PDB file of C-alpha atoms and ligand atoms in Angstrom:
ATOM      1  CA  UNK A  23     -20.684  -2.022 -27.045  1.00  0.00           C
ATOM      2  CA  UNK A  24     -22.871  -1.769 -23.991  1.00  0.00           C
ATOM      3  CA  UNK A  25     -21.332  -2.189 -20.575  1.00  0.00           C
ATOM      4  CA  UNK A  26     -20.419  -5.789 -19.808  1.00  0.00           C
ATOM      5  CA  UNK A  27     -20.389  -7.239 -16.316  1.00  0.00           C
ATOM      6  CA  UNK A  28     -19.478 -10.537 -14.669  1.00  0.00           C
ATOM      7  CA  UNK A  29     -20.984 -11.770 -11.406  1.00  0.00           C
ATOM      8  CA  UNK A  30     -19.761 -14.443  -9.015  1.00  0.00           C
ATOM      9  CA  UNK A  31     -22.058 -15.754  -6.321  1.00  0.00           C
ATOM     10  CA  UNK A  32     -23.230 -18.696  -4.242  1.00  0.00           C
ATOM     11  CA  UNK A  33     -26.137 -19.392  -1.962  1.00  0.00           C
ATOM     12  CA  UNK A  34     -26.685 -22.283   0.411  1.00  0.00           C
ATOM     13  CA  UNK A  35     -30.350 -23.188   0.894  1.00  0.00           C
ATOM     14  CA  UNK A  36     -32.276 -26.431   0.516  1.00  0.00           C
ATOM     15  CA  UNK A  37     -33.183 -27.112  -3.125  1.00  0.00           C
ATOM     16  CA  UNK A  38     -35.833 -29.836  -3.278  1.00  0.00           C
ATOM     17  CA  UNK A  39     -35.658 -30.281  -7.050  1.00  0.00           C
ATOM     18  CA  UNK A  40     -32.259 -29.310  -8.483  1.00  0.00           C
ATOM     19  CA  UNK A  41     -33.239 -30.447 -11.998  1.00  0.00           C
ATOM     20  CA  UNK A  42     -36.131 -27.986 -12.028  1.00  0.00           C
ATOM     21  CA  UNK A  43     -33.872 -25.166 -10.864  1.00  0.00           C
ATOM     22  CA  UNK A  44     -31.387 -26.083 -13.605  1.00  0.00           C
ATOM     23  CA  UNK A  45     -34.132 -25.752 -16.221  1.00  0.00           C
ATOM     24  CA  UNK A  46     -35.326 -22.447 -14.789  1.00  0.00           C
ATOM     25  CA  UNK A  47     -31.799 -21.008 -14.621  1.00  0.00           C
ATOM     26  CA  UNK A  48     -30.947 -22.152 -18.140  1.00  0.00           C
ATOM     27  CA  UNK A  49     -34.107 -20.617 -19.579  1.00  0.00           C
ATOM     28  CA  UNK A  50     -33.506 -17.424 -17.606  1.00  0.00           C
ATOM     29  CA  UNK A  51     -29.898 -17.061 -18.806  1.00  0.00           C
ATOM     30  CA  UNK A  52     -30.776 -17.916 -22.412  1.00  0.00           C
ATOM     31  CA  UNK A  53     -33.557 -15.341 -22.459  1.00  0.00           C
ATOM     32  CA  UNK A  54     -31.117 -12.688 -21.168  1.00  0.00           C
ATOM     33  CA  UNK A  55     -28.198 -13.685 -23.386  1.00  0.00           C
ATOM     34  CA  UNK A  56     -25.955 -14.570 -20.438  1.00  0.00           C
ATOM     35  CA  UNK A  57     -23.062 -17.010 -20.570  1.00  0.00           C
ATOM     36  CA  UNK A  58     -21.159 -18.670 -17.783  1.00  0.00           C
ATOM     37  CA  UNK A  59     -21.244 -21.645 -15.423  1.00  0.00           C
ATOM     38  CA  UNK A  60     -23.883 -22.474 -12.840  1.00  0.00           C
ATOM     39  CA  UNK A  61     -24.033 -25.478 -10.525  1.00  0.00           C
ATOM     40  CA  UNK A  62     -27.144 -26.469  -8.612  1.00  0.00           C
ATOM     41  CA  UNK A  63     -27.217 -29.062  -5.834  1.00  0.00           C
ATOM     42  CA  UNK A  64     -29.626 -30.062  -3.083  1.00  0.00           C
ATOM     43  CA  UNK A  65     -27.602 -27.597  -0.953  1.00  0.00           C
ATOM     44  CA  UNK A  66     -27.955 -24.507  -3.149  1.00  0.00           C
ATOM     45  CA  UNK A  67     -26.478 -22.704  -6.124  1.00  0.00           C
ATOM     46  CA  UNK A  68     -22.993 -21.564  -7.195  1.00  0.00           C
ATOM     47  CA  UNK A  69     -22.431 -19.575 -10.341  1.00  0.00           C
ATOM     48  CA  UNK A  70     -20.545 -17.075 -12.402  1.00  0.00           C
ATOM     49  CA  UNK A  71     -22.184 -15.474 -15.419  1.00  0.00           C
ATOM     50  CA  UNK A  72     -21.478 -12.530 -17.666  1.00  0.00           C
ATOM     51  CA  UNK A  73     -23.337 -10.312 -20.082  1.00  0.00           C
ATOM     52  CA  UNK A  74     -24.794  -6.856 -20.556  1.00  0.00           C
ATOM     53  CA  UNK A  75     -25.271  -4.981 -17.307  1.00  0.00           C
ATOM     54  CA  UNK A  76     -29.049  -4.630 -17.646  1.00  0.00           C
ATOM     55  CA  UNK A  77     -29.409  -8.336 -18.398  1.00  0.00           C
ATOM     56  CA  UNK A  78     -27.242  -9.288 -15.425  1.00  0.00           C
ATOM     57  CA  UNK A  79     -29.358  -7.030 -13.176  1.00  0.00           C
ATOM     58  CA  UNK A  80     -32.503  -8.800 -14.355  1.00  0.00           C
ATOM     59  CA  UNK A  81     -30.866 -12.161 -13.701  1.00  0.00           C
ATOM     60  CA  UNK A  82     -29.981 -11.142 -10.133  1.00  0.00           C
ATOM     61  CA  UNK A  83     -33.516  -9.913  -9.416  1.00  0.00           C
ATOM     62  CA  UNK A  84     -35.064 -13.132 -10.738  1.00  0.00           C
ATOM     63  CA  UNK A  85     -32.629 -15.438  -8.942  1.00  0.00           C
ATOM     64  CA  UNK A  86     -33.274 -13.718  -5.600  1.00  0.00           C
ATOM     65  CA  UNK A  87     -36.918 -14.757  -5.847  1.00  0.00           C
ATOM     66  CA  UNK A  88     -36.100 -18.385  -5.072  1.00  0.00           C
ATOM     67  CA  UNK A  89     -36.625 -19.272  -1.389  1.00  0.00           C
ATOM     68  CA  UNK A  90     -33.315 -18.900   0.440  1.00  0.00           C
ATOM     69  CA  UNK A  91     -31.553 -17.150  -2.477  1.00  0.00           C
ATOM     70  CA  UNK A  92     -32.649 -13.652  -1.435  1.00  0.00           C
ATOM     71  CA  UNK A  93     -29.607 -13.338   0.844  1.00  0.00           C
ATOM     72  CA  UNK A  94     -27.091 -14.106  -1.903  1.00  0.00           C
ATOM     73  CA  UNK A  95     -24.140 -11.708  -2.121  1.00  0.00           C
ATOM     74  CA  UNK A  96     -23.516 -11.097  -5.848  1.00  0.00           C
ATOM     75  CA  UNK A  97     -19.960  -9.934  -6.497  1.00  0.00           C
ATOM     76  CA  UNK A  98     -19.718  -7.749  -9.582  1.00  0.00           C
ATOM     77  CA  UNK A  99     -16.717  -7.121 -11.764  1.00  0.00           C
ATOM     78  CA  UNK A 100     -15.986  -5.542 -15.128  1.00  0.00           C
ATOM     79  CA  UNK A 101     -16.220  -7.758 -18.170  1.00  0.00           C
ATOM     80  CA  UNK A 102     -15.489  -7.640 -21.901  1.00  0.00           C
ATOM     81  CA  UNK A 103     -18.320  -9.897 -22.962  1.00  0.00           C
ATOM     82  CA  UNK A 104     -16.050 -12.798 -23.864  1.00  0.00           C
ATOM     83  CA  UNK A 105     -15.272 -14.254 -20.449  1.00  0.00           C
ATOM     84  CA  UNK A 106     -17.247 -17.434 -21.093  1.00  0.00           C
ATOM     85  CA  UNK A 107     -17.411 -19.499 -24.281  1.00  0.00           C
ATOM     86  CA  UNK A 108     -20.940 -20.775 -23.545  1.00  0.00           C
ATOM     87  CA  UNK A 109     -23.611 -21.285 -20.945  1.00  0.00           C
ATOM     88  CA  UNK A 110     -23.385 -24.375 -18.748  1.00  0.00           C
ATOM     89  CA  UNK A 111     -25.994 -25.082 -16.079  1.00  0.00           C
ATOM     90  CA  UNK A 112     -25.674 -28.415 -14.293  1.00  0.00           C
ATOM     91  CA  UNK A 113     -27.056 -30.321 -11.358  1.00  0.00           C
ATOM     92  CA  UNK A 114     -24.403 -31.784  -9.061  1.00  0.00           C
ATOM     93  CA  UNK A 115     -24.397 -33.765  -5.832  1.00  0.00           C
ATOM     94  CA  UNK A 116     -22.236 -31.067  -4.246  1.00  0.00           C
ATOM     95  CA  UNK A 117     -21.655 -27.383  -4.992  1.00  0.00           C
ATOM     96  CA  UNK A 118     -17.987 -27.868  -4.213  1.00  0.00           C
ATOM     97  CA  UNK A 119     -16.459 -31.241  -5.000  1.00  0.00           C
ATOM     98  CA  UNK A 120     -15.189 -32.249  -1.573  1.00  0.00           C
ATOM     99  CA  UNK A 121     -16.971 -35.629  -1.773  1.00  0.00           C
ATOM    100  CA  UNK A 122     -18.458 -35.004   1.606  1.00  0.00           C
ATOM    101  CA  UNK A 123     -22.066 -33.865   1.267  1.00  0.00           C
ATOM    102  CA  UNK A 124     -22.773 -35.131   4.802  1.00  0.00           C
ATOM    103  CA  UNK A 125     -20.288 -32.733   6.395  1.00  0.00           C
ATOM    104  CA  UNK A 126     -22.548 -29.709   6.070  1.00  0.00           C
ATOM    105  CA  UNK A 127     -26.015 -29.047   7.386  1.00  0.00           C
ATOM    106  CA  UNK A 128     -27.877 -26.593   5.209  1.00  0.00           C
ATOM    107  CA  UNK A 129     -30.941 -24.585   6.227  1.00  0.00           C
ATOM    108  CA  UNK A 130     -32.827 -21.738   4.626  1.00  0.00           C
ATOM    109  CA  UNK A 131     -30.263 -19.271   6.075  1.00  0.00           C
ATOM    110  CA  UNK A 132     -27.262 -21.180   4.765  1.00  0.00           C
ATOM    111  CA  UNK A 133     -24.692 -23.608   6.164  1.00  0.00           C
ATOM    112  CA  UNK A 134     -25.523 -24.136   9.830  1.00  0.00           C
ATOM    113  CA  UNK A 135     -22.321 -25.773  11.053  1.00  0.00           C
ATOM    114  CA  UNK A 136     -19.583 -23.811   9.293  1.00  0.00           C
ATOM    115  CA  UNK A 137     -16.922 -21.440  10.603  1.00  0.00           C
ATOM    116  CA  UNK A 138     -17.760 -17.992  11.938  1.00  0.00           C
ATOM    117  CA  UNK A 139     -18.016 -15.395   9.164  1.00  0.00           C
ATOM    118  CA  UNK A 140     -15.659 -12.440   9.532  1.00  0.00           C
ATOM    119  CA  UNK A 141     -16.103  -9.272   7.535  1.00  0.00           C
ATOM    120  CA  UNK A 142     -12.835  -8.071   5.971  1.00  0.00           C
ATOM    121  CA  UNK A 143     -12.301  -5.458   8.714  1.00  0.00           C
ATOM    122  CA  UNK A 144     -12.898  -8.130  11.379  1.00  0.00           C
ATOM    123  CA  UNK A 145     -10.165 -10.268   9.825  1.00  0.00           C
ATOM    124  CA  UNK A 146      -7.688  -7.449  10.430  1.00  0.00           C
ATOM    125  CA  UNK A 147      -9.032  -6.933  13.972  1.00  0.00           C
ATOM    126  CA  UNK A 148      -8.524 -10.617  14.741  1.00  0.00           C
ATOM    127  CA  UNK A 149      -4.928 -10.387  13.586  1.00  0.00           C
ATOM    128  CA  UNK A 150      -4.425  -7.143  15.541  1.00  0.00           C
ATOM    129  CA  UNK A 151      -5.603  -8.797  18.783  1.00  0.00           C
ATOM    130  CA  UNK A 152      -4.302 -12.352  18.366  1.00  0.00           C
ATOM    131  CA  UNK A 153      -1.158 -11.602  16.404  1.00  0.00           C
ATOM    132  CA  UNK A 154       0.948 -14.401  14.983  1.00  0.00           C
ATOM    133  CA  UNK A 155      -1.320 -16.985  16.543  1.00  0.00           C
ATOM    134  CA  UNK A 156      -3.773 -16.457  13.688  1.00  0.00           C
ATOM    135  CA  UNK A 157      -3.313 -18.955  10.858  1.00  0.00           C
ATOM    136  CA  UNK A 158      -4.556 -18.176   7.356  1.00  0.00           C
ATOM    137  CA  UNK A 159      -5.539 -21.427   5.668  1.00  0.00           C
ATOM    138  CA  UNK A 160      -5.900 -21.431   1.884  1.00  0.00           C
ATOM    139  CA  UNK A 161      -9.102 -23.157   0.788  1.00  0.00           C
ATOM    140  CA  UNK A 162      -8.199 -23.241  -2.888  1.00  0.00           C
ATOM    141  CA  UNK A 163      -6.214 -25.523  -5.137  1.00  0.00           C
ATOM    142  CA  UNK A 164      -2.502 -25.036  -4.469  1.00  0.00           C
ATOM    143  CA  UNK A 165      -1.776 -23.636  -7.943  1.00  0.00           C
ATOM    144  CA  UNK A 166      -4.077 -20.668  -7.295  1.00  0.00           C
ATOM    145  CA  UNK A 167      -1.889 -19.598  -4.377  1.00  0.00           C
ATOM    146  CA  UNK A 168       1.196 -19.459  -6.601  1.00  0.00           C
ATOM    147  CA  UNK A 169       0.273 -15.937  -7.680  1.00  0.00           C
ATOM    148  CA  UNK A 170      -1.477 -14.618  -4.559  1.00  0.00           C
ATOM    149  CA  UNK A 171      -2.312 -15.522  -0.971  1.00  0.00           C
ATOM    150  CA  UNK A 172      -2.610 -14.093   2.499  1.00  0.00           C
ATOM    151  CA  UNK A 173       0.760 -13.342   4.046  1.00  0.00           C
ATOM    152  CA  UNK A 174       2.252 -16.385   5.765  1.00  0.00           C
ATOM    153  CA  UNK A 175      -0.765 -18.519   4.826  1.00  0.00           C
ATOM    154  CA  UNK A 176      -0.740 -22.285   5.011  1.00  0.00           C
ATOM    155  CA  UNK A 177      -1.284 -23.601   1.483  1.00  0.00           C
ATOM    156  CA  UNK A 178      -2.442 -27.232   1.630  1.00  0.00           C
ATOM    157  CA  UNK A 179      -1.083 -29.630  -0.934  1.00  0.00           C
ATOM    158  CA  UNK A 180      -4.281 -30.048  -2.940  1.00  0.00           C
ATOM    159  CA  UNK A 181      -4.679 -30.334  -6.675  1.00  0.00           C
ATOM    160  CA  UNK A 182      -8.480 -30.205  -6.524  1.00  0.00           C
ATOM    161  CA  UNK A 183     -11.064 -29.843  -3.800  1.00  0.00           C
ATOM    162  CA  UNK A 184     -11.321 -33.665  -3.852  1.00  0.00           C
ATOM    163  CA  UNK A 185      -7.978 -33.766  -2.024  1.00  0.00           C
ATOM    164  CA  UNK A 186      -9.024 -31.628   0.938  1.00  0.00           C
ATOM    165  CA  UNK A 187     -10.496 -34.313   3.182  1.00  0.00           C
ATOM    166  CA  UNK A 188      -7.434 -36.576   3.032  1.00  0.00           C
ATOM    167  CA  UNK A 189      -5.176 -33.580   3.438  1.00  0.00           C
ATOM    168  CA  UNK A 190      -7.011 -32.416   6.590  1.00  0.00           C
ATOM    169  CA  UNK A 191      -7.096 -35.965   7.969  1.00  0.00           C
ATOM    170  CA  UNK A 192      -3.416 -36.594   7.226  1.00  0.00           C
ATOM    171  CA  UNK A 193      -2.323 -35.201  10.591  1.00  0.00           C
ATOM    172  CA  UNK A 194      -0.135 -32.568   8.895  1.00  0.00           C
ATOM    173  CA  UNK A 195      -2.165 -29.762  10.411  1.00  0.00           C
ATOM    174  CA  UNK A 196      -2.999 -31.248  13.805  1.00  0.00           C
ATOM    175  CA  UNK A 197      -0.687 -28.757  15.523  1.00  0.00           C
ATOM    176  CA  UNK A 198      -3.089 -26.015  14.385  1.00  0.00           C
ATOM    177  CA  UNK A 199      -6.169 -27.533  16.015  1.00  0.00           C
ATOM    178  CA  UNK A 200      -6.177 -25.067  18.942  1.00  0.00           C
ATOM    179  CA  UNK A 201      -5.263 -22.007  16.936  1.00  0.00           C
ATOM    180  CA  UNK A 202      -7.566 -19.418  15.410  1.00  0.00           C
ATOM    181  CA  UNK A 203      -7.783 -20.424  11.755  1.00  0.00           C
ATOM    182  CA  UNK A 204      -9.035 -18.107   9.018  1.00  0.00           C
ATOM    183  CA  UNK A 205     -10.015 -20.075   5.934  1.00  0.00           C
ATOM    184  CA  UNK A 206     -10.231 -18.166   2.671  1.00  0.00           C
ATOM    185  CA  UNK A 207     -11.010 -18.796  -0.979  1.00  0.00           C
ATOM    186  CA  UNK A 208     -12.008 -16.771  -4.032  1.00  0.00           C
ATOM    187  CA  UNK A 209     -15.586 -15.801  -3.235  1.00  0.00           C
ATOM    188  CA  UNK A 210     -16.219 -17.807  -0.072  1.00  0.00           C
ATOM    189  CA  UNK A 211     -18.118 -20.876  -1.279  1.00  0.00           C
ATOM    190  CA  UNK A 212     -15.317 -23.395  -0.771  1.00  0.00           C
ATOM    191  CA  UNK A 213     -14.741 -22.197   2.805  1.00  0.00           C
ATOM    192  CA  UNK A 214     -18.389 -22.758   3.703  1.00  0.00           C
ATOM    193  CA  UNK A 215     -17.592 -26.450   3.278  1.00  0.00           C
ATOM    194  CA  UNK A 216     -13.935 -26.449   4.317  1.00  0.00           C
ATOM    195  CA  UNK A 217     -14.599 -24.666   7.613  1.00  0.00           C
ATOM    196  CA  UNK A 218     -17.324 -27.207   8.490  1.00  0.00           C
ATOM    197  CA  UNK A 219     -15.007 -30.074   7.515  1.00  0.00           C
ATOM    198  CA  UNK A 220     -12.301 -28.696   9.821  1.00  0.00           C
ATOM    199  CA  UNK A 221     -14.664 -28.084  12.744  1.00  0.00           C
ATOM    200  CA  UNK A 222     -15.993 -31.625  12.316  1.00  0.00           C
ATOM    201  CA  UNK A 223     -12.440 -32.932  12.615  1.00  0.00           C
ATOM    202  CA  UNK A 224     -11.392 -31.227  15.829  1.00  0.00           C
ATOM    203  CA  UNK A 225     -10.180 -27.811  14.793  1.00  0.00           C
ATOM    204  CA  UNK A 226     -11.588 -25.655  17.569  1.00  0.00           C
ATOM    205  CA  UNK A 227     -11.658 -22.087  16.281  1.00  0.00           C
ATOM    206  CA  UNK A 228     -12.355 -21.786  12.573  1.00  0.00           C
ATOM    207  CA  UNK A 229     -13.347 -18.604  10.745  1.00  0.00           C
ATOM    208  CA  UNK A 230     -14.147 -17.846   7.132  1.00  0.00           C
ATOM    209  CA  UNK A 231     -13.955 -14.525   5.306  1.00  0.00           C
ATOM    210  CA  UNK A 232     -17.350 -13.238   4.301  1.00  0.00           C
ATOM    211  CA  UNK A 233     -17.227 -12.809   0.527  1.00  0.00           C
ATOM    212  CA  UNK A 234     -13.774 -14.388   0.357  1.00  0.00           C
ATOM    213  CA  UNK A 235     -10.703 -12.808  -1.180  1.00  0.00           C
ATOM    214  CA  UNK A 236     -12.903 -10.830  -3.566  1.00  0.00           C
ATOM    215  CA  UNK A 237     -14.559  -8.805  -0.790  1.00  0.00           C
ATOM    216  CA  UNK A 238     -11.349  -8.541   1.239  1.00  0.00           C
ATOM    217  CA  UNK A 239      -9.488  -7.235  -1.790  1.00  0.00           C
ATOM    218  CA  UNK A 240     -12.204  -4.712  -2.623  1.00  0.00           C
ATOM    219  CA  UNK A 241     -11.917  -3.340   0.923  1.00  0.00           C
ATOM    220  CA  UNK A 242      -8.172  -3.320   1.525  1.00  0.00           C
ATOM    221  CA  UNK A 243      -6.753  -3.630  -2.009  1.00  0.00           C
ATOM    222  CA  UNK A 244      -3.009  -4.241  -1.648  1.00  0.00           C
ATOM    223  CA  UNK A 245      -2.609  -2.404   1.632  1.00  0.00           C
ATOM    224  CA  UNK A 246      -3.871  -5.209   3.889  1.00  0.00           C
ATOM    225  CA  UNK A 247      -2.887  -8.789   4.612  1.00  0.00           C
ATOM    226  CA  UNK A 248      -3.421 -10.063   1.080  1.00  0.00           C
ATOM    227  CA  UNK A 249      -0.413 -10.343  -1.194  1.00  0.00           C
ATOM    228  CA  UNK A 250      -0.374 -10.718  -4.976  1.00  0.00           C
ATOM    229  CA  UNK A 251      -2.971 -11.427  -7.667  1.00  0.00           C
ATOM    230  CA  UNK A 252      -6.212 -13.394  -7.588  1.00  0.00           C
ATOM    231  CA  UNK A 253      -6.739 -16.370  -9.889  1.00  0.00           C
ATOM    232  CA  UNK A 254     -10.287 -16.446 -11.301  1.00  0.00           C
ATOM    233  CA  UNK A 255     -12.095 -19.218 -13.192  1.00  0.00           C
ATOM    234  CA  UNK A 256     -12.914 -17.453 -16.435  1.00  0.00           C
ATOM    235  CA  UNK A 257     -11.039 -16.199 -19.463  1.00  0.00           C
ATOM    236  CA  UNK A 258      -9.528 -13.301 -17.514  1.00  0.00           C
ATOM    237  CA  UNK A 259      -7.711 -15.822 -15.267  1.00  0.00           C
ATOM    238  CA  UNK A 260      -6.083 -13.138 -13.114  1.00  0.00           C
ATOM    239  CA  UNK A 261      -7.393 -10.107 -11.274  1.00  0.00           C
ATOM    240  CA  UNK A 262      -5.481  -7.427  -9.381  1.00  0.00           C
ATOM    241  CA  UNK A 263      -6.971  -5.237  -6.678  1.00  0.00           C
ATOM    242  CA  UNK A 264      -4.786  -2.223  -7.439  1.00  0.00           C
ATOM    243  CA  UNK A 265      -1.716  -1.163  -9.404  1.00  0.00           C
ATOM    244  CA  UNK A 266       0.275  -1.874  -6.247  1.00  0.00           C
ATOM    245  CA  UNK A 267      -0.273  -5.648  -6.463  1.00  0.00           C
ATOM    246  CA  UNK A 268       3.047  -7.397  -5.855  1.00  0.00           C
ATOM    247  CA  UNK A 269       4.116 -10.207  -8.144  1.00  0.00           C
ATOM    248  CA  UNK A 270       4.830 -13.306  -6.047  1.00  0.00           C
ATOM    249  CA  UNK A 271       4.569 -15.916  -8.836  1.00  0.00           C
ATOM    250  CA  UNK A 272       7.713 -17.523 -10.229  1.00  0.00           C
ATOM    251  CA  UNK A 273       8.043 -18.616 -13.844  1.00  0.00           C
ATOM    252  CA  UNK A 274       8.105 -22.407 -14.351  1.00  0.00           C
ATOM    253  CA  UNK A 275      10.905 -22.023 -16.844  1.00  0.00           C
ATOM    254  CA  UNK A 276      13.298 -19.422 -15.440  1.00  0.00           C
ATOM    255  CA  UNK A 277      12.032 -18.536 -11.973  1.00  0.00           C
ATOM    256  CA  UNK A 278      11.431 -14.924 -12.968  1.00  0.00           C
ATOM    257  CA  UNK A 279       8.522 -12.933 -11.536  1.00  0.00           C
ATOM    258  CA  UNK A 280       5.139 -13.421 -13.204  1.00  0.00           C
ATOM    259  CA  UNK A 281       1.398 -13.710 -12.567  1.00  0.00           C
ATOM    260  CA  UNK A 282       0.514 -15.079 -16.011  1.00  0.00           C
ATOM    261  CA  UNK A 283      -0.997 -18.528 -16.383  1.00  0.00           C
ATOM    262  CA  UNK A 284      -1.260 -20.278 -19.755  1.00  0.00           C
ATOM    263  CA  UNK A 285      -3.024 -23.447 -20.798  1.00  0.00           C
ATOM    264  CA  UNK A 286      -0.765 -26.380 -21.538  1.00  0.00           C
ATOM    265  CA  UNK A 287      -0.648 -26.868 -25.311  1.00  0.00           C
ATOM    266  CA  UNK A 288      -1.841 -30.455 -24.970  1.00  0.00           C
ATOM    267  CA  UNK A 289      -5.651 -30.148 -25.191  1.00  0.00           C
ATOM    268  CA  UNK A 290      -6.019 -33.317 -23.094  1.00  0.00           C
ATOM    269  CA  UNK A 291      -4.031 -31.774 -20.246  1.00  0.00           C
ATOM    270  CA  UNK A 292      -5.586 -29.310 -17.851  1.00  0.00           C
ATOM    271  CA  UNK A 293      -2.311 -27.988 -16.464  1.00  0.00           C
ATOM    272  CA  UNK A 294      -1.787 -24.267 -16.228  1.00  0.00           C
ATOM    273  CA  UNK A 295       1.763 -23.165 -16.792  1.00  0.00           C
ATOM    274  CA  UNK A 296       2.978 -20.103 -14.890  1.00  0.00           C
ATOM    275  CA  UNK A 297       5.261 -18.382 -17.380  1.00  0.00           C
ATOM    276  CA  UNK A 298       6.959 -14.979 -17.570  1.00  0.00           C
ATOM    277  CA  UNK A 299       6.610 -12.657 -20.568  1.00  0.00           C
ATOM    278  CA  UNK A 300      10.035 -13.502 -21.869  1.00  0.00           C
ATOM    279  CA  UNK A 301       9.635 -17.306 -21.661  1.00  0.00           C
ATOM    280  CA  UNK A 302       6.149 -16.940 -23.162  1.00  0.00           C
ATOM    281  CA  UNK A 303       7.894 -16.098 -26.478  1.00  0.00           C
ATOM    282  CA  UNK A 304       9.137 -19.679 -26.597  1.00  0.00           C
ATOM    283  CA  UNK A 305       6.431 -22.227 -27.541  1.00  0.00           C
ATOM    284  CA  UNK A 306       8.457 -24.881 -25.703  1.00  0.00           C
ATOM    285  CA  UNK A 307       7.337 -23.250 -22.449  1.00  0.00           C
ATOM    286  CA  UNK A 308       3.832 -24.615 -23.013  1.00  0.00           C
ATOM    287  CA  UNK A 309       4.742 -28.129 -24.060  1.00  0.00           C
ATOM    288  CA  UNK A 310       3.237 -30.927 -21.998  1.00  0.00           C
ATOM    289  CA  UNK A 311       5.681 -32.627 -19.658  1.00  0.00           C
ATOM    290  CA  UNK A 312       5.518 -35.552 -17.283  1.00  0.00           C
ATOM    291  CA  UNK A 313       5.337 -33.140 -14.375  1.00  0.00           C
ATOM    292  CA  UNK A 314       1.924 -31.856 -15.433  1.00  0.00           C
ATOM    293  CA  UNK A 315      -0.104 -33.374 -12.650  1.00  0.00           C
ATOM    294  CA  UNK A 316      -1.658 -30.221 -11.261  1.00  0.00           C
ATOM    295  CA  UNK A 317      -5.189 -30.610 -12.489  1.00  0.00           C
ATOM    296  CA  UNK A 318      -6.725 -27.215 -12.992  1.00  0.00           C
ATOM    297  CA  UNK A 319     -10.166 -27.672 -11.573  1.00  0.00           C
ATOM    298  CA  UNK A 320     -12.755 -30.237 -10.798  1.00  0.00           C
ATOM    299  CA  UNK A 321     -15.437 -27.823 -11.895  1.00  0.00           C
ATOM    300  CA  UNK A 322     -14.915 -24.996  -9.429  1.00  0.00           C
ATOM    301  CA  UNK A 323     -16.863 -21.903 -10.245  1.00  0.00           C
ATOM    302  CA  UNK A 324     -15.085 -19.451  -8.008  1.00  0.00           C
TER     303      UNK A 324
HETATM  304 ZN1   ZN B 427      10.595 -17.175 -17.445  1.00  0.00          ZN
HETATM  305 ZN1   ZN B 428       0.359 -30.726 -19.892  1.00  0.00          ZN
END
């Protein structure tokens, strides 16, 4: 089989006619045999697609032609060709479901009122100069942080991105308003919104990691401030940056160490069970229970 690749990317730029971009993207992916998920909104594009390397390269070249998409940082990873069951290209009100499209101002160069972008090395420099004052703030759904997060990070109690606004406005984090806050998420898209949301609500010094955990992990692997595995929104589910990745996840059943998520056996339920190899032998470990309230995603791409 030819070499298979997966890309993850987002770009903020005004899109006057999202429906037209959806049609274009769908036709483009179909013609190249790519599968995956792409969201288009009046604020830009967010996607993850996989296929043969040459086809993915053609997709990237074509997508960069759209005004404002030329700056997109495409994050590449190895694939098997079966990461996505189908192609889904949709228009949405928001790229990330925060239910707050008015919080961000988007221009041709991207989000104009978000947190300052730090390259991975600058994240470490900030921590070296400001020490324990620096607060890492997880911009993902809480379940994702069960298997990996920045050391000592604050993990907000959110099941989906919908919950972020009420969580930020709850007052729980008001004591952090004067501290340097580094928001982080998988590839960076959620922090473009989250950092603006926080700045708009009185947090004074908010940063975001350029390229998210993906770029940080590529740079520092497991020798930096990141700890554990990365949850990803395709069939692979979990990605490690090196063989030195520590296992911080704890099995739902026995508390043993694990980084393996499994779908709840109830097809109506979107819960992901975190289960160790040994408990995975027992089908009971995947039975639906009343405690399954942690909705997996509200359509996050990465
Ligand atoms: Zn177990
Ligand atoms: Zn369930």
